Short mmCIF file of N, CA and C in Angstrom, two decimals:
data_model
loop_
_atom_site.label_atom_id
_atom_site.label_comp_id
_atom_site.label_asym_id
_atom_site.label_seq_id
_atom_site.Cartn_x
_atom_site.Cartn_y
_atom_site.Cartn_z
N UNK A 1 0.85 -1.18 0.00
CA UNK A 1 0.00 0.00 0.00
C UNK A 1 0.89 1.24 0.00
N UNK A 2 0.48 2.53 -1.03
CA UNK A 2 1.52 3.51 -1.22
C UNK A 2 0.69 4.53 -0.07
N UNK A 3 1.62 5.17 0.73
CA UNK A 3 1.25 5.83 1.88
C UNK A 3 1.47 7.11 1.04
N UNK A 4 1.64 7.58 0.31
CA UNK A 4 2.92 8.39 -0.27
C UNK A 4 3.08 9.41 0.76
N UNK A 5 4.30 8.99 1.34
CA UNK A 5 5.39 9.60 2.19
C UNK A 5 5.92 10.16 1.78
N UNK A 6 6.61 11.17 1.85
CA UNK A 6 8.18 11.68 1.38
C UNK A 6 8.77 10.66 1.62
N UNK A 7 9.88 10.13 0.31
CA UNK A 7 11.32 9.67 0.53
C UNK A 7 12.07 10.34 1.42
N UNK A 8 12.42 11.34 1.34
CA UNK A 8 13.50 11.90 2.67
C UNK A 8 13.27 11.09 3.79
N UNK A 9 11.45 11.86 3.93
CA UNK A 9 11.10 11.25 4.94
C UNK A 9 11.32 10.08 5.71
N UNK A 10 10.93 9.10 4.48
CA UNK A 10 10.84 7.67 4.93
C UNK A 10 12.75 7.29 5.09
N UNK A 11 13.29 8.01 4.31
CA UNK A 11 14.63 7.43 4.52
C UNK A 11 15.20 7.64 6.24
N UNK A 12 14.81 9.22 6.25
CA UNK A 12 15.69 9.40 7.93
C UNK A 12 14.84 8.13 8.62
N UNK A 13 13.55 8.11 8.87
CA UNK A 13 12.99 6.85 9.57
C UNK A 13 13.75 5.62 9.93
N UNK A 14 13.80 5.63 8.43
CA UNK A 14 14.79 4.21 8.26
C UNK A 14 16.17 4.67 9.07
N UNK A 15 17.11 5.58 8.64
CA UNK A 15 18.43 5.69 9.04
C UNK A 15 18.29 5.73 10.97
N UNK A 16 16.65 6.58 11.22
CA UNK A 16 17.20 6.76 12.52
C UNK A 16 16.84 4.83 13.43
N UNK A 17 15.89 4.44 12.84
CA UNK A 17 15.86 3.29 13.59
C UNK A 17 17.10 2.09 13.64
N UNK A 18 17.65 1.94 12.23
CA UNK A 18 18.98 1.51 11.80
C UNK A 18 19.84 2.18 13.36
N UNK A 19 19.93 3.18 13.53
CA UNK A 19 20.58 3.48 14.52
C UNK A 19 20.15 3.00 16.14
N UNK A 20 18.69 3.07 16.19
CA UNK A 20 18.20 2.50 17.49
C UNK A 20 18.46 1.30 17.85
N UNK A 21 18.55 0.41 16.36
CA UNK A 21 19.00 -1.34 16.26
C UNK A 21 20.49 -1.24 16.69
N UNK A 22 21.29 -0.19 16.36
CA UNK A 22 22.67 -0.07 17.04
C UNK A 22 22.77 -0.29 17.94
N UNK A 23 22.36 0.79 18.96
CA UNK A 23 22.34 0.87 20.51
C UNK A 23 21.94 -0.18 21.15
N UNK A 24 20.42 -1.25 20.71
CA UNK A 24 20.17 -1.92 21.61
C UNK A 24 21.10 -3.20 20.89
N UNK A 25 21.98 -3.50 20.20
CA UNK A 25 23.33 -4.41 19.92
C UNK A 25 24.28 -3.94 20.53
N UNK A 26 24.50 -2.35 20.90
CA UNK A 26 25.55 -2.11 21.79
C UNK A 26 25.25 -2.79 23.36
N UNK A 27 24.08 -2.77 23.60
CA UNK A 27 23.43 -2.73 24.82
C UNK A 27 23.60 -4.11 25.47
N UNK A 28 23.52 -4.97 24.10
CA UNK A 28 23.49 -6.75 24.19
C UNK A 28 25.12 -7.00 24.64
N UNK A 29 26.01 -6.32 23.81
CA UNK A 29 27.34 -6.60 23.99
C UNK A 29 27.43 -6.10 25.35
N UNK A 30 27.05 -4.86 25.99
CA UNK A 30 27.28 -4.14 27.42
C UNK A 30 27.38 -5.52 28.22
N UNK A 31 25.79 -6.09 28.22
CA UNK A 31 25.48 -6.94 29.22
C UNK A 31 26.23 -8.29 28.97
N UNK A 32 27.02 -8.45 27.91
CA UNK A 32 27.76 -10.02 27.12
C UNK A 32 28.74 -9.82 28.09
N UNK A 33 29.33 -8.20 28.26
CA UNK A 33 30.90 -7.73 28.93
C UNK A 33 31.05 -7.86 30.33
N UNK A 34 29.54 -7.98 31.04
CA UNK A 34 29.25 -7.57 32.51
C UNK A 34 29.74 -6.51 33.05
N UNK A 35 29.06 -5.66 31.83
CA UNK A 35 29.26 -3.81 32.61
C UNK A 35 28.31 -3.38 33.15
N UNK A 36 28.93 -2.49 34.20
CA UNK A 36 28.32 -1.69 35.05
C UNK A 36 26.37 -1.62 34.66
N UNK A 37 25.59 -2.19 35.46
CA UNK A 37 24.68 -1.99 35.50
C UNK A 37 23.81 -0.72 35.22
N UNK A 38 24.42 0.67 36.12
CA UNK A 38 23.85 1.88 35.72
C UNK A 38 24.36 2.20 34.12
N UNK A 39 25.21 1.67 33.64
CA UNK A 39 25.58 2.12 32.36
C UNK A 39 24.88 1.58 31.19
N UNK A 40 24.67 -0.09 31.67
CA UNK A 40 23.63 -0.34 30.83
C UNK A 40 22.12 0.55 31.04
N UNK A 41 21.80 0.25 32.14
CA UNK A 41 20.26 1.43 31.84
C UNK A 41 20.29 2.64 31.22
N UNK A 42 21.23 3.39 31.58
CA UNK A 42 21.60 4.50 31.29
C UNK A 42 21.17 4.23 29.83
N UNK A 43 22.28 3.54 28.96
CA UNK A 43 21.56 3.21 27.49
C UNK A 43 20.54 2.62 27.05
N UNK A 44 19.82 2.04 28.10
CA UNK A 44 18.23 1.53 28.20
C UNK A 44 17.16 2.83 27.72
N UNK A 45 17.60 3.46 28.64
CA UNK A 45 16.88 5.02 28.70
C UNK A 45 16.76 5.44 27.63
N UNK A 46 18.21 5.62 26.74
CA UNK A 46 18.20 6.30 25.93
C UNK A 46 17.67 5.56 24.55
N UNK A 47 17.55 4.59 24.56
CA UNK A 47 16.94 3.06 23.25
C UNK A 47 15.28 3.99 23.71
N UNK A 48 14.99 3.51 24.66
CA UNK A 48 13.67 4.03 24.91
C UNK A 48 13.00 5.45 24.62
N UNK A 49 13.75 6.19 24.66
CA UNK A 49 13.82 7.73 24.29
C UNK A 49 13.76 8.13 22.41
N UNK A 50 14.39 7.35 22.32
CA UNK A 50 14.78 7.51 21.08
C UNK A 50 13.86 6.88 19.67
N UNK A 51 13.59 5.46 20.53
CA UNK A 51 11.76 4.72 19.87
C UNK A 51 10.83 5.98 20.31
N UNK A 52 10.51 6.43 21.09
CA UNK A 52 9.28 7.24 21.17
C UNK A 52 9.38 8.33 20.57
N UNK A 53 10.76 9.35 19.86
CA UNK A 53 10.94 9.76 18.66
C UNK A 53 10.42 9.59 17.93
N UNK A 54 10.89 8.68 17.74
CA UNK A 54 10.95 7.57 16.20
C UNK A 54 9.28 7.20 16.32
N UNK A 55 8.05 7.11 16.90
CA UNK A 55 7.27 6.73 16.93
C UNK A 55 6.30 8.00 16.72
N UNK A 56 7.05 8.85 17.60
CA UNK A 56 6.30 10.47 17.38
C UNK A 56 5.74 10.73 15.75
N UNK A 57 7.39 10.44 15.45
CA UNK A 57 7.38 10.89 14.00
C UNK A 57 6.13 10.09 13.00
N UNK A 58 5.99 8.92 13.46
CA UNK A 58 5.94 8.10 12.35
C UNK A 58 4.00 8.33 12.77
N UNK A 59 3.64 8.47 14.39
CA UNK A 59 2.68 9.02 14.25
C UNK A 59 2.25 10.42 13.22
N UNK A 60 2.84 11.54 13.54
CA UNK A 60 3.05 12.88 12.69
C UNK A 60 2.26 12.28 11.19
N UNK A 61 3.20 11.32 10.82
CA UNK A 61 3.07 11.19 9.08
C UNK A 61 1.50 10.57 9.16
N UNK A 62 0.99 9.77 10.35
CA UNK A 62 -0.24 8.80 9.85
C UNK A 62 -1.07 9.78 10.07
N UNK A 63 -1.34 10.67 10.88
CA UNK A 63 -1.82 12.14 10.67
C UNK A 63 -1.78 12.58 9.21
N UNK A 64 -1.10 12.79 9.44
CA UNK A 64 -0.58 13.75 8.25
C UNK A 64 -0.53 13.65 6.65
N UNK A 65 -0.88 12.28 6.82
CA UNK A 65 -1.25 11.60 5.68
C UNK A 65 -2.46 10.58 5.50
N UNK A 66 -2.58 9.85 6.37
CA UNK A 66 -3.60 8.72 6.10
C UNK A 66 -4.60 9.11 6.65
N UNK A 67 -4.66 9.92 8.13
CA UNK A 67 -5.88 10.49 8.48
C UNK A 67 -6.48 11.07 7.60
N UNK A 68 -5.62 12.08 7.17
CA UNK A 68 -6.15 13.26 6.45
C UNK A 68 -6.98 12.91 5.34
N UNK A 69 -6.12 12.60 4.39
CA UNK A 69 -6.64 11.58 3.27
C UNK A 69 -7.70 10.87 3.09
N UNK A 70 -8.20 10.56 4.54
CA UNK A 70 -10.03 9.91 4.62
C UNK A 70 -10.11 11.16 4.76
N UNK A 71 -10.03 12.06 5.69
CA UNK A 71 -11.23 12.94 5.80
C UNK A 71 -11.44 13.91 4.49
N UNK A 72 -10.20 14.54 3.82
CA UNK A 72 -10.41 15.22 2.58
C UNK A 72 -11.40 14.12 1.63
N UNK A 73 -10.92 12.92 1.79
CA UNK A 73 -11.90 12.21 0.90
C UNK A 73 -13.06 11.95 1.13
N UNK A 74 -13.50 12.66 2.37
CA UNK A 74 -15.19 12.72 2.69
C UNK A 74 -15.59 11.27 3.02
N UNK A 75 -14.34 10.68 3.37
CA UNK A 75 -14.87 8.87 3.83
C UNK A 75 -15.44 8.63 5.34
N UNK A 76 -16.52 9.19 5.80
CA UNK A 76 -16.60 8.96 7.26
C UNK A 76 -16.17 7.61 8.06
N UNK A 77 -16.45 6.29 7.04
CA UNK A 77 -16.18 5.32 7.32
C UNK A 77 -14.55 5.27 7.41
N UNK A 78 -13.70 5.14 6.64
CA UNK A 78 -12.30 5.16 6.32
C UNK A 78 -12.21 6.17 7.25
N UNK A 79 -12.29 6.92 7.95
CA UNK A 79 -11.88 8.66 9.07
C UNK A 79 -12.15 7.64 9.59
N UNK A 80 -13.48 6.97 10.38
CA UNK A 80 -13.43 6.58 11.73
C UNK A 80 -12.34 4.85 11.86
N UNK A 81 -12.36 4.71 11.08
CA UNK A 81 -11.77 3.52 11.00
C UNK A 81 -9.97 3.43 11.42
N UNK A 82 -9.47 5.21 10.63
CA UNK A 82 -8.04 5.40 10.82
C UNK A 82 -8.11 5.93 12.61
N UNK A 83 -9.23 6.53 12.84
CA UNK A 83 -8.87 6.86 14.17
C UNK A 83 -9.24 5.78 15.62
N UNK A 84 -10.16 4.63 14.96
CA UNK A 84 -10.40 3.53 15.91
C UNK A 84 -9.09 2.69 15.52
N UNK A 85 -8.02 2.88 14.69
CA UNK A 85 -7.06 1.78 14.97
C UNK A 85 -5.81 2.61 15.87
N UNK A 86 -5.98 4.30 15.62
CA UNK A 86 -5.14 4.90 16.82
C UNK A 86 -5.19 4.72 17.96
N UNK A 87 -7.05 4.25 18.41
CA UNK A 87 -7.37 4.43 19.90
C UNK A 87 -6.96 2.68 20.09
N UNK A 88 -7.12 1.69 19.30
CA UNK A 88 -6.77 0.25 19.73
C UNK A 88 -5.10 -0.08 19.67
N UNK A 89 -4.73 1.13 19.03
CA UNK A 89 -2.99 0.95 19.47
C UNK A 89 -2.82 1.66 20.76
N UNK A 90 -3.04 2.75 21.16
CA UNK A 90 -2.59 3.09 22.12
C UNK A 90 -3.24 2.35 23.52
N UNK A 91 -4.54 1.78 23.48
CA UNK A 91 -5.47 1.30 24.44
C UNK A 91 -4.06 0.02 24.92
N UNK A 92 -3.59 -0.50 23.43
CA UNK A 92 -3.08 -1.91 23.83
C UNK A 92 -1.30 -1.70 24.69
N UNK A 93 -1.28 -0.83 24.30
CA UNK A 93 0.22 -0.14 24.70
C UNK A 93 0.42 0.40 26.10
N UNK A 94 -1.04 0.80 26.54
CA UNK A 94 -1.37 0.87 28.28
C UNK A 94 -1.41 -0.57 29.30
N UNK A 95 -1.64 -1.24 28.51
CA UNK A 95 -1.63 -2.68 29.02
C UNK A 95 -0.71 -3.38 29.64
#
């Protein structure tokens, strides 16, 4: 399915999660080394920080694109449908 995203867009996405997959492989090696505990969290924190970025963003675009896109298209069905799968992601993410 074409979201049509910006390429840029979709590329930093890609580059920044490529990078989040870094950290939590740095993170695996930390704990392989038996380092310092606060140092691993410490980079726990920041893996975690850095997905909810990365999630911000990627919310931004489904806004910004797929919402929208029903509602300019006058789809009440397709509108309520993009915003009942926002409320069943986040409902499940409280869990």
């Amino acid at each position: 399915m074409n979201h049509d995203h910006s390429p840029d867009r979709r590329e930093a996405k890609v580059k920044r999660l490529n990078r989040i997959a870094g950290q939590v492989q740095g993170i695996s090696r930390m704990v392989a080394e038996d380092r310092y505990c606060i140092d691993i969290l410490t980079q726990m924190q920041a893996v975690k920080s850095a997905l909810a970025r990365a999630e911000a963003e990627i919310l931004r675009d489904h806004a910004a694109h797929c919402v929208r896109d029903a509602i300019t298209a006058g789809d009440a069905t397709e509108t309520q449908a993009k915003v009942d799968e926002l409320v069943a992601l986040f409902d499940r993410a409280r869990r």
